[in-house]
mmCIF file of C-alpha atoms and ligand atoms in Angstrom:
data_model
loop_
_atom_site.group_PDB
_atom_site.id
_atom_site.type_symbol
_atom_site.label_atom_id
_atom_site.label_comp_id
_atom_site.label_asym_id
_atom_site.label_seq_id
_atom_site.Cartn_x
_atom_site.Cartn_y
_atom_site.Cartn_z
ATOM 1 C CA MET A 158 -8.842 -10.260 -22.137
ATOM 2 C CA SER A 159 -12.150 -8.492 -22.318
ATOM 3 C CA VAL A 160 -13.398 -5.205 -20.906
ATOM 4 C CA ILE A 161 -14.615 -5.537 -17.330
ATOM 5 C CA TYR A 162 -15.682 -1.900 -16.603
ATOM 6 C CA ASN A 163 -16.816 0.478 -19.272
ATOM 7 C CA ARG A 164 -15.485 3.603 -17.545
ATOM 8 C CA VAL A 165 -12.987 3.630 -14.651
ATOM 9 C CA ALA A 166 -12.386 6.836 -12.671
ATOM 10 C CA LEU A 167 -9.047 7.018 -10.811
ATOM 11 C CA ILE A 168 -9.023 9.628 -8.119
ATOM 12 C CA GLY A 169 -5.401 10.450 -7.276
ATOM 13 C CA LEU A 170 -2.731 9.608 -9.902
ATOM 14 C CA GLY A 171 0.196 8.427 -7.878
ATOM 15 C CA LEU A 172 2.061 5.182 -7.839
ATOM 16 C CA ILE A 173 -0.900 2.868 -7.297
ATOM 17 C CA ALA A 174 -3.421 4.583 -9.567
ATOM 18 C CA SER A 175 -0.982 4.932 -12.429
ATOM 19 C CA SER A 176 0.165 1.357 -12.091
ATOM 20 C CA MET A 177 -3.542 0.298 -12.206
ATOM 21 C CA ALA A 178 -4.001 2.335 -15.412
ATOM 22 C CA HIS A 179 -1.016 0.642 -16.964
ATOM 23 C CA ALA A 180 -2.146 -2.782 -15.802
ATOM 24 C CA MET A 181 -5.711 -2.214 -17.036
ATOM 25 C CA ARG A 182 -4.386 -1.085 -20.484
ATOM 26 C CA ARG A 183 -2.009 -4.050 -20.719
ATOM 27 C CA ALA A 184 -4.969 -6.395 -20.552
ATOM 28 C CA GLY A 185 -7.650 -4.205 -22.216
ATOM 29 C CA LEU A 186 -9.797 -4.220 -19.022
ATOM 30 C CA ALA A 187 -11.368 -0.758 -19.155
ATOM 31 C CA GLY A 188 -13.399 0.820 -21.933
ATOM 32 C CA GLU A 189 -12.151 4.231 -20.837
ATOM 33 C CA ILE A 190 -9.945 5.445 -17.959
ATOM 34 C CA ILE A 191 -10.657 8.905 -16.565
ATOM 35 C CA GLY A 192 -8.189 10.286 -14.052
ATOM 36 C CA THR A 193 -7.888 13.228 -11.771
ATOM 37 C CA ALA A 194 -5.443 14.498 -9.107
ATOM 38 C CA ARG A 195 -5.350 17.315 -6.625
ATOM 39 C CA SER A 196 -2.658 19.380 -8.280
ATOM 40 C CA SER A 197 -2.451 20.697 -11.741
ATOM 41 C CA GLU A 198 1.209 19.568 -11.869
ATOM 42 C CA THR A 199 0.245 15.934 -11.353
ATOM 43 C CA ARG A 200 -2.594 16.167 -13.823
ATOM 44 C CA ASP A 201 -0.248 17.659 -16.458
ATOM 45 C CA ILE A 202 2.339 14.883 -15.967
ATOM 46 C CA ALA A 203 -0.427 12.285 -16.272
ATOM 47 C CA ARG A 204 -1.681 13.961 -19.519
ATOM 48 C CA GLU A 205 1.968 13.975 -20.805
ATOM 49 C CA ILE A 206 2.492 10.232 -19.948
ATOM 50 C CA GLY A 207 -0.858 9.331 -21.374
ATOM 51 C CA PHE A 208 -1.905 6.444 -19.036
ATOM 52 C CA CYS A 209 -5.457 7.878 -18.863
ATOM 53 C CA ASP A 210 -7.825 8.404 -21.836
ATOM 54 C CA ARG A 211 -8.792 11.715 -20.195
ATOM 55 C CA VAL A 212 -7.544 13.705 -17.259
ATOM 56 C CA VAL A 213 -10.093 16.104 -15.740
ATOM 57 C CA ASP A 214 -9.684 18.826 -13.083
ATOM 58 C CA THR A 215 -12.010 17.527 -10.258
ATOM 59 C CA ALA A 216 -13.020 14.308 -8.679
ATOM 60 C CA ALA A 217 -16.698 15.214 -8.978
ATOM 61 C CA GLU A 218 -16.227 15.535 -12.814
ATOM 62 C CA ALA A 219 -14.166 12.364 -13.009
ATOM 63 C CA VAL A 220 -16.778 9.994 -11.574
ATOM 64 C CA VAL A 221 -19.685 10.992 -13.834
ATOM 65 C CA GLY A 222 -20.761 7.968 -15.719
ATOM 66 C CA ALA A 223 -18.116 5.766 -14.240
ATOM 67 C CA ASP A 224 -19.035 2.144 -13.358
ATOM 68 C CA LEU A 225 -15.817 1.847 -11.272
ATOM 69 C CA VAL A 226 -14.438 4.559 -8.964
ATOM 70 C CA VAL A 227 -10.964 3.978 -7.368
ATOM 71 C CA LEU A 228 -9.981 6.156 -4.473
ATOM 72 C CA ALA A 229 -6.117 6.151 -4.665
ATOM 73 C CA VAL A 230 -5.212 9.136 -2.374
ATOM 74 C CA PRO A 231 -3.613 8.953 1.107
ATOM 75 C CA VAL A 232 -5.772 7.265 3.777
ATOM 76 C CA GLY A 233 -6.286 10.621 5.593
ATOM 77 C CA ALA A 234 -7.791 12.211 2.386
ATOM 78 C CA MET A 235 -10.327 9.450 1.586
ATOM 79 C CA GLY A 236 -13.227 10.924 3.563
ATOM 80 C CA ALA A 237 -13.028 14.335 1.912
ATOM 81 C CA VAL A 238 -12.809 12.851 -1.516
ATOM 82 C CA ALA A 239 -15.793 10.538 -0.808
ATOM 83 C CA ALA A 240 -17.826 13.673 0.293
ATOM 84 C CA GLU A 241 -16.957 15.346 -2.927
ATOM 85 C CA ILE A 242 -17.889 12.420 -5.273
ATOM 86 C CA GLY A 243 -20.894 11.100 -3.384
ATOM 87 C CA PRO A 244 -23.565 13.265 -5.127
ATOM 88 C CA HIS A 245 -22.144 12.586 -8.597
ATOM 89 C CA LEU A 246 -21.936 8.756 -8.569
ATOM 90 C CA GLN A 247 -23.782 6.785 -11.181
ATOM 91 C CA ASP A 248 -26.484 4.312 -10.159
ATOM 92 C CA GLY A 249 -25.026 0.810 -9.554
ATOM 93 C CA ALA A 250 -21.398 2.052 -9.726
ATOM 94 C CA THR A 251 -18.708 0.227 -7.628
ATOM 95 C CA VAL A 252 -16.518 2.421 -5.417
ATOM 96 C CA THR A 253 -13.281 0.912 -4.187
ATOM 97 C CA ASP A 254 -10.131 2.278 -2.629
ATOM 98 C CA VAL A 255 -6.495 1.088 -2.387
ATOM 99 C CA GLY A 256 -5.718 2.483 1.030
ATOM 100 C CA SER A 257 -3.219 0.700 3.301
ATOM 101 C CA VAL A 258 -5.570 0.726 6.221
ATOM 102 C CA LYS A 259 -9.133 -0.554 5.976
ATOM 103 C CA ALA A 260 -11.363 0.022 9.139
ATOM 104 C CA ALA A 261 -10.591 3.765 9.326
ATOM 105 C CA VAL A 262 -11.095 4.202 5.525
ATOM 106 C CA ILE A 263 -14.436 2.424 5.688
ATOM 107 C CA GLU A 264 -15.470 4.670 8.657
ATOM 108 C CA ALA A 265 -14.413 7.761 6.745
ATOM 109 C CA VAL A 266 -15.879 6.952 3.300
ATOM 110 C CA ALA A 267 -19.009 4.848 3.822
ATOM 111 C CA PRO A 268 -21.163 7.698 5.310
ATOM 112 C CA HIS A 269 -20.658 9.761 2.200
ATOM 113 C CA LEU A 270 -21.775 7.146 -0.385
ATOM 114 C CA PRO A 271 -25.319 6.860 -1.606
ATOM 115 C CA ASP A 272 -27.320 3.614 -1.195
ATOM 116 C CA HIS A 273 -27.349 3.080 -5.031
ATOM 117 C CA VAL A 274 -23.507 2.312 -5.157
ATOM 118 C CA HIS A 275 -21.527 -0.758 -4.045
ATOM 119 C CA PHE A 276 -18.624 0.022 -1.794
ATOM 120 C CA VAL A 277 -15.897 -2.680 -1.903
ATOM 121 C CA PRO A 278 -12.739 -1.477 -0.093
ATOM 122 C CA GLY A 279 -9.344 -2.963 -1.275
ATOM 123 C CA HIS A 280 -5.610 -2.949 -0.699
ATOM 124 C CA PRO A 281 -3.039 -4.094 -3.143
ATOM 125 C CA LEU A 282 -0.052 -5.490 -1.214
ATOM 126 C CA ALA A 283 2.366 -4.138 -3.669
ATOM 127 C CA GLY A 284 4.306 -0.948 -3.778
ATOM 128 C CA THR A 285 7.631 0.770 -3.977
ATOM 129 C CA GLU A 286 9.289 3.633 -2.014
ATOM 130 C CA HIS A 287 8.613 5.836 -5.099
ATOM 131 C CA SER A 288 5.436 7.943 -5.477
ATOM 132 C CA GLY A 289 3.725 10.064 -8.062
ATOM 133 C CA PRO A 290 2.406 9.544 -11.638
ATOM 134 C CA ARG A 291 5.798 8.739 -13.098
ATOM 135 C CA SER A 292 6.464 5.849 -10.692
ATOM 136 C CA GLY A 293 3.705 3.537 -11.900
ATOM 137 C CA PHE A 294 4.292 0.471 -14.070
ATOM 138 C CA ALA A 295 2.050 -2.317 -15.376
ATOM 139 C CA ALA A 296 3.686 -5.324 -13.568
ATOM 140 C CA LEU A 297 3.391 -3.851 -10.084
ATOM 141 C CA PHE A 298 0.592 -6.147 -9.086
ATOM 142 C CA ASP A 299 1.806 -9.262 -10.854
ATOM 143 C CA ASN A 300 1.593 -12.311 -8.489
ATOM 144 C CA ARG A 301 1.125 -9.954 -5.440
ATOM 145 C CA TRP A 302 -1.827 -10.318 -3.200
ATOM 146 C CA THR A 303 -4.653 -7.799 -3.198
ATOM 147 C CA ILE A 304 -7.049 -7.863 -0.268
ATOM 148 C CA LEU A 305 -10.706 -7.013 -0.821
ATOM 149 C CA ILE A 306 -13.131 -6.315 2.078
ATOM 150 C CA PRO A 307 -16.589 -7.567 1.106
ATOM 151 C CA ASN A 308 -18.045 -5.128 3.669
ATOM 152 C CA GLY A 309 -21.616 -6.416 3.125
ATOM 153 C CA ALA A 310 -21.603 -5.327 -0.554
ATOM 154 C CA ASP A 311 -23.375 -7.029 -3.349
ATOM 155 C CA THR A 312 -21.643 -10.391 -4.280
ATOM 156 C CA THR A 313 -21.752 -9.741 -8.065
ATOM 157 C CA ALA A 314 -20.140 -6.299 -7.597
ATOM 158 C CA THR A 315 -17.500 -7.789 -5.345
ATOM 159 C CA GLU A 316 -16.784 -10.631 -7.807
ATOM 160 C CA ARG A 317 -16.476 -8.258 -10.738
ATOM 161 C CA LEU A 318 -13.837 -6.200 -8.748
ATOM 162 C CA ARG A 319 -12.035 -9.481 -7.887
ATOM 163 C CA ASP A 320 -12.108 -10.309 -11.729
ATOM 164 C CA LEU A 321 -10.482 -6.935 -12.451
ATOM 165 C CA TRP A 322 -7.654 -7.376 -9.865
ATOM 166 C CA GLN A 323 -6.961 -10.917 -11.117
ATOM 167 C CA ALA A 324 -6.872 -9.727 -14.737
ATOM 168 C CA MET A 325 -4.389 -7.017 -13.588
ATOM 169 C CA GLY A 326 -2.093 -9.853 -12.495
ATOM 170 C CA ALA A 327 -2.960 -9.940 -8.746
ATOM 171 C CA LEU A 328 -3.912 -12.869 -6.432
ATOM 172 C CA VAL A 329 -7.075 -11.906 -4.478
ATOM 173 C CA GLU A 330 -8.078 -12.724 -0.973
ATOM 174 C CA MET A 331 -11.200 -11.692 0.999
ATOM 175 C CA MET A 332 -10.793 -10.539 4.576
ATOM 176 C CA ASP A 333 -12.609 -8.334 7.129
ATOM 177 C CA ALA A 334 -11.219 -4.924 7.795
ATOM 178 C CA GLU A 335 -10.105 -5.451 11.403
ATOM 179 C CA HIS A 336 -8.147 -8.654 10.485
ATOM 180 C CA HIS A 337 -6.576 -6.881 7.563
ATOM 181 C CA ASP A 338 -5.352 -4.081 9.810
ATOM 182 C CA LEU A 339 -3.741 -6.413 12.257
ATOM 183 C CA VAL A 340 -1.996 -8.559 9.641
ATOM 184 C CA LEU A 341 -0.711 -5.514 7.783
ATOM 185 C CA SER A 342 0.512 -4.038 11.024
ATOM 186 C CA VAL A 343 2.757 -7.099 11.374
ATOM 187 C CA THR A 344 3.785 -7.467 7.800
ATOM 188 C CA SER A 345 4.109 -3.817 6.700
ATOM 189 C CA HIS A 346 3.242 -1.030 9.001
ATOM 190 C CA THR A 347 5.368 -1.829 12.097
ATOM 191 C CA PRO A 348 8.358 -2.932 10.018
ATOM 192 C CA HIS A 349 8.185 0.523 8.322
ATOM 193 C CA LEU A 350 8.164 2.211 11.704
ATOM 194 C CA ILE A 351 11.176 0.174 12.811
ATOM 195 C CA ALA A 352 13.025 1.119 9.561
ATOM 196 C CA TYR A 353 12.210 4.814 10.043
ATOM 197 C CA THR A 354 13.519 4.547 13.618
ATOM 198 C CA MET A 355 16.692 2.739 12.669
ATOM 199 C CA VAL A 356 17.575 5.217 10.029
ATOM 200 C CA GLY A 357 16.845 8.078 12.429
ATOM 201 C CA VAL A 358 19.139 6.446 15.052
ATOM 202 C CA ALA A 359 21.871 6.120 12.409
ATOM 203 C CA ASP A 360 21.430 9.737 11.261
ATOM 204 C CA ASP A 361 22.000 10.849 14.874
ATOM 205 C CA LEU A 362 25.145 8.718 14.908
ATOM 206 C CA SER A 363 26.407 9.895 11.616
ATOM 207 C CA ARG A 364 26.546 13.440 12.991
ATOM 208 C CA VAL A 365 28.980 12.121 15.580
ATOM 209 C CA THR A 366 31.012 9.956 13.188
ATOM 210 C CA ASP A 367 31.126 12.274 10.246
ATOM 211 C CA SER A 368 28.923 10.346 7.901
ATOM 212 C CA GLU A 369 30.666 6.977 8.386
ATOM 213 C CA VAL A 370 27.145 5.433 8.531
ATOM 214 C CA ILE A 371 26.551 6.446 4.886
ATOM 215 C CA LYS A 372 30.055 5.633 3.668
ATOM 216 C CA TYR A 373 30.093 2.072 5.137
ATOM 217 C CA SER A 374 26.396 1.431 4.767
ATOM 218 C CA ALA A 375 26.002 -2.327 4.539
ATOM 219 C CA ALA A 376 23.144 -4.419 3.140
ATOM 220 C CA GLY A 377 21.002 -4.414 6.314
ATOM 221 C CA PHE A 378 21.073 -0.671 6.769
ATOM 222 C CA ARG A 379 20.733 0.054 3.058
ATOM 223 C CA ASP A 380 17.459 -1.924 3.033
ATOM 224 C CA PHE A 381 16.215 0.073 5.974
ATOM 225 C CA THR A 382 17.072 3.405 4.122
ATOM 226 C CA ARG A 383 15.028 2.316 1.089
ATOM 227 C CA ILE A 384 11.982 1.458 3.197
ATOM 228 C CA ALA A 385 12.468 4.734 5.168
ATOM 229 C CA ALA A 386 12.393 6.656 2.011
ATOM 230 C CA SER A 387 8.696 5.878 1.547
ATOM 231 C CA ASP A 388 6.277 8.760 1.196
ATOM 232 C CA PRO A 389 5.908 10.697 4.505
ATOM 233 C CA THR A 390 2.302 11.636 3.965
ATOM 234 C CA MET A 391 1.201 8.102 3.151
ATOM 235 C CA TRP A 392 3.002 6.676 6.190
ATOM 236 C CA ARG A 393 1.891 9.389 8.618
ATOM 237 C CA ASP A 394 -1.704 8.629 7.627
ATOM 238 C CA VAL A 395 -1.153 4.790 7.957
ATOM 239 C CA PHE A 396 -0.030 5.027 11.576
ATOM 240 C CA LEU A 397 -2.699 7.582 12.465
ATOM 241 C CA ALA A 398 -5.392 5.366 10.920
ATOM 242 C CA ASN A 399 -4.128 2.070 12.141
ATOM 243 C CA LYS A 400 -3.306 3.066 15.713
ATOM 244 C CA ASP A 401 -4.636 0.172 17.740
ATOM 245 C CA ALA A 402 -3.069 -2.621 15.710
ATOM 246 C CA THR A 403 0.278 -0.753 15.398
ATOM 247 C CA LEU A 404 0.491 -0.185 19.244
ATOM 248 C CA GLU A 405 -0.371 -3.867 19.786
ATOM 249 C CA ILE A 406 2.413 -5.051 17.490
ATOM 250 C CA LEU A 407 4.910 -2.434 18.727
ATOM 251 C CA GLY A 408 4.244 -3.680 22.281
ATOM 252 C CA ARG A 409 5.059 -7.283 21.338
ATOM 253 C CA PHE A 410 8.113 -6.130 19.362
ATOM 254 C CA THR A 411 9.411 -4.210 22.367
ATOM 255 C CA GLU A 412 9.019 -7.335 24.541
ATOM 256 C CA GLU A 413 10.990 -9.453 22.054
ATOM 257 C CA LEU A 414 13.606 -6.709 21.810
ATOM 258 C CA PHE A 415 14.110 -6.735 25.539
ATOM 259 C CA ALA A 416 14.417 -10.493 25.575
ATOM 260 C CA LEU A 417 17.138 -10.354 22.968
ATOM 261 C CA GLN A 418 18.766 -7.477 24.821
ATOM 262 C CA ARG A 419 18.845 -9.716 27.962
ATOM 263 C CA SER A 420 20.330 -12.666 25.991
ATOM 264 C CA ILE A 421 23.051 -10.423 24.695
ATOM 265 C CA ARG A 422 23.816 -8.912 28.110
ATOM 266 C CA THR A 423 23.827 -12.371 29.814
ATOM 267 C CA GLY A 424 25.813 -14.026 26.989
ATOM 268 C CA ASP A 425 22.971 -16.478 26.304
ATOM 269 C CA GLY A 426 24.207 -17.583 22.776
ATOM 270 C CA ASP A 427 21.754 -20.593 22.777
ATOM 271 C CA ALA A 428 18.805 -18.238 23.014
ATOM 272 C CA LEU A 429 20.114 -16.016 20.267
ATOM 273 C CA PHE A 430 20.841 -19.065 18.021
ATOM 274 C CA ASP A 431 17.435 -20.480 18.552
ATOM 275 C CA TYR A 432 15.730 -17.156 17.864
ATOM 276 C CA PHE A 433 17.629 -16.601 14.633
ATOM 277 C CA THR A 434 16.936 -20.197 13.584
ATOM 278 C CA ARG A 435 13.172 -19.614 14.032
ATOM 279 C CA THR A 436 13.281 -16.323 12.009
ATOM 280 C CA ARG A 437 15.337 -17.864 9.295
ATOM 281 C CA ALA A 438 12.625 -20.584 8.788
ATOM 282 C CA ILE A 439 9.984 -17.696 8.280
ATOM 283 C CA ARG A 440 12.179 -16.288 5.469
ATOM 284 C CA ARG A 441 12.383 -19.719 3.919
ATOM 285 C CA GLY A 442 8.601 -19.929 4.103
ATOM 286 C CA ILE A 443 8.242 -16.643 2.336
ATOM 287 C CA ILE A 444 10.596 -17.748 -0.453
ATOM 288 C CA GLU A 445 8.738 -21.007 -0.870
ATOM 289 C CA ALA A 446 5.489 -19.018 -1.256
ATOM 290 C CA GLY A 447 7.044 -17.080 -4.083
ATOM 291 C CA GLN A 448 6.552 -13.726 -2.208
ATOM 292 C CA ASP A 449 10.289 -12.856 -1.711
ATOM 293 C CA THR A 450 11.097 -10.467 -4.562
ATOM 294 C CA ASP A 451 8.658 -7.786 -3.672
ATOM 295 C CA ALA A 452 7.390 -7.757 -0.095
ATOM 296 C CA PRO A 453 4.003 -6.005 0.606
ATOM 297 C CA ASP A 454 4.300 -2.258 0.638
ATOM 298 C CA PHE A 455 8.038 -2.750 0.874
ATOM 299 C CA GLY A 456 9.704 -1.848 -2.366
ATOM 300 C CA ARG A 457 10.338 -3.711 -5.548
ATOM 301 C CA THR A 458 13.542 -5.462 -5.621
ATOM 302 C CA GLY A 459 13.581 -6.237 -9.262
ATOM 303 C CA LYS A 460 12.954 -2.743 -10.465
ATOM 304 C CA ARG A 461 14.692 -0.296 -8.288
ATOM 305 C CA ASP A 462 16.950 -1.783 -5.714
HETATM 306 P P1 NAP B 217 1.194 8.775 -4.228
HETATM 307 O O1 NAP B 217 2.024 8.175 -5.411
HETATM 308 O O2 NAP B 217 1.867 9.709 -3.282
HETATM 309 O O3 NAP B 217 -0.118 9.473 -4.903
HETATM 310 C C1 NAP B 217 -1.025 10.088 -4.115
HETATM 311 C C2 NAP B 217 -2.096 10.758 -4.962
HETATM 312 O O4 NAP B 217 -3.068 11.331 -4.047
HETATM 313 C C3 NAP B 217 -1.524 11.939 -5.767
HETATM 314 O O5 NAP B 217 -2.208 11.997 -7.020
HETATM 315 C C4 NAP B 217 -1.816 13.140 -4.907
HETATM 316 O O6 NAP B 217 -2.193 14.258 -5.697
HETATM 317 C C5 NAP B 217 -3.138 12.649 -4.236
HETATM 318 N N1 NAP B 217 -3.388 13.407 -2.947
HETATM 319 C C6 NAP B 217 -2.418 13.550 -1.983
HETATM 320 N N2 NAP B 217 -3.045 14.173 -0.880
HETATM 321 C C7 NAP B 217 -4.293 14.463 -1.226
HETATM 322 C C8 NAP B 217 -5.393 15.127 -0.633
HETATM 323 N N3 NAP B 217 -5.254 15.626 0.612
HETATM 324 N N4 NAP B 217 -6.547 15.278 -1.303
HETATM 325 C C9 NAP B 217 -6.623 14.732 -2.535
HETATM 326 N N5 NAP B 217 -5.713 14.087 -3.223
HETATM 327 C C10 NAP B 217 -4.522 13.937 -2.600
HETATM 328 O O7 NAP B 217 0.539 7.661 -3.372
HETATM 329 P P2 NAP B 217 0.316 6.093 -3.653
HETATM 330 O O8 NAP B 217 1.649 5.382 -3.158
HETATM 331 O O9 NAP B 217 -0.252 5.870 -4.975
HETATM 332 O O10 NAP B 217 -0.701 5.751 -2.532
HETATM 333 C C11 NAP B 217 -2.131 5.938 -2.751
HETATM 334 C C12 NAP B 217 -2.863 5.062 -1.761
HETATM 335 O O11 NAP B 217 -2.461 3.687 -1.927
HETATM 336 C C13 NAP B 217 -2.606 5.354 -0.303
HETATM 337 O O12 NAP B 217 -3.873 5.320 0.446
HETATM 338 C C14 NAP B 217 -1.703 4.286 0.174
HETATM 339 O O13 NAP B 217 -1.920 3.970 1.513
HETATM 340 C C15 NAP B 217 -2.101 3.132 -0.638
HETATM 341 N N6 NAP B 217 -1.014 2.213 -1.022
HETATM 342 C C16 NAP B 217 0.216 2.576 -1.202
HETATM 343 C C17 NAP B 217 1.211 1.623 -1.418
HETATM 344 C C18 NAP B 217 2.647 2.023 -1.668
HETATM 345 O O14 NAP B 217 3.558 1.250 -1.375
HETATM 346 N N7 NAP B 217 2.901 3.242 -2.105
HETATM 347 C C19 NAP B 217 0.878 0.333 -1.527
HETATM 348 C C20 NAP B 217 -0.426 -0.055 -1.344
HETATM 349 C C21 NAP B 217 -1.398 0.826 -1.092
HETATM 350 P P3 NAP B 217 -0.989 15.350 -6.071
HETATM 351 O O15 NAP B 217 0.052 14.503 -6.746
HETATM 352 O O16 NAP B 217 -1.681 16.300 -6.954
HETATM 353 O O17 NAP B 217 -0.471 15.932 -4.787
#
């Protein structure tokens, strides 16, 4: 494949940015990859692994001369990073991000960007519960969806970014920010909150039962613990930034839970059977769509389970 961007600046060098670097290298998509991270420890690890051509100390330095800038830091840090790089961006550069929430990121980032750059927010629906520069791998985005938010940006700039994601192995869909936030609340954010809660409940219980919860941990609970091992900073920021959609979906979830609770209390086996039959069909649909091995933001079964 041929070079799509001459110089790509990765701001933040964790799971997503390092995976992008590996994926771009795999297909020869970037003339040069410049990286930076907040801590010298992360920068040193990135230098040691060598997935960037150069690792520099500041975001302002990293974006100089870059025709693509990728913000790959937690959602709550995007605004401050945008403020730092704004004055140093090259004319005509594309700025994108990989944040798990879109409306709040656009609100935080857009005011800091000059008119002469194209801002095309994005979100790869691929991840693991691991974080940091050592956790990245080239195949992370293969056959996973990446959502791009056109956000009124120049069509050529948007299409070029779409070409990059496709060449990194991803399937690309365009969506508006509010719709993205609602869909992701259902498919990723609220399920994470439920997993965190379930593991918290079990942890309370394990104190009573002397760690039987861990000893006899069965498949359902083990899956929850993997999800609940996801990075606390990232997920704190996701819920703070996607508050409305999360509360909307949690409200619906609570209603359904109460309905199931009533069915159990009243011994309504038919209602339970019908409900589980309906949910089983959803699982079959996911398998048929080829999206079962690595659910969005949910861990990568093949690699680490
Ligand atoms: P990660 O592995 O934890 O890496 C985060 C990077 O951001 C690190 O380089 C870290 O620097 C830097 N950083 C953290 N706090 C910062 C701050 N306040 N200011 C500046 N830099 C800061 O995270 P990730 O999983 O790659 O996630 C990055 C973004 O992708 C997030 O917005 C997340 O919502 C999104 N995302 C994640 C997943 C997933 O499953 N993990 C999937 C899709 C999208 P240091 O290492 O030096 O601290």
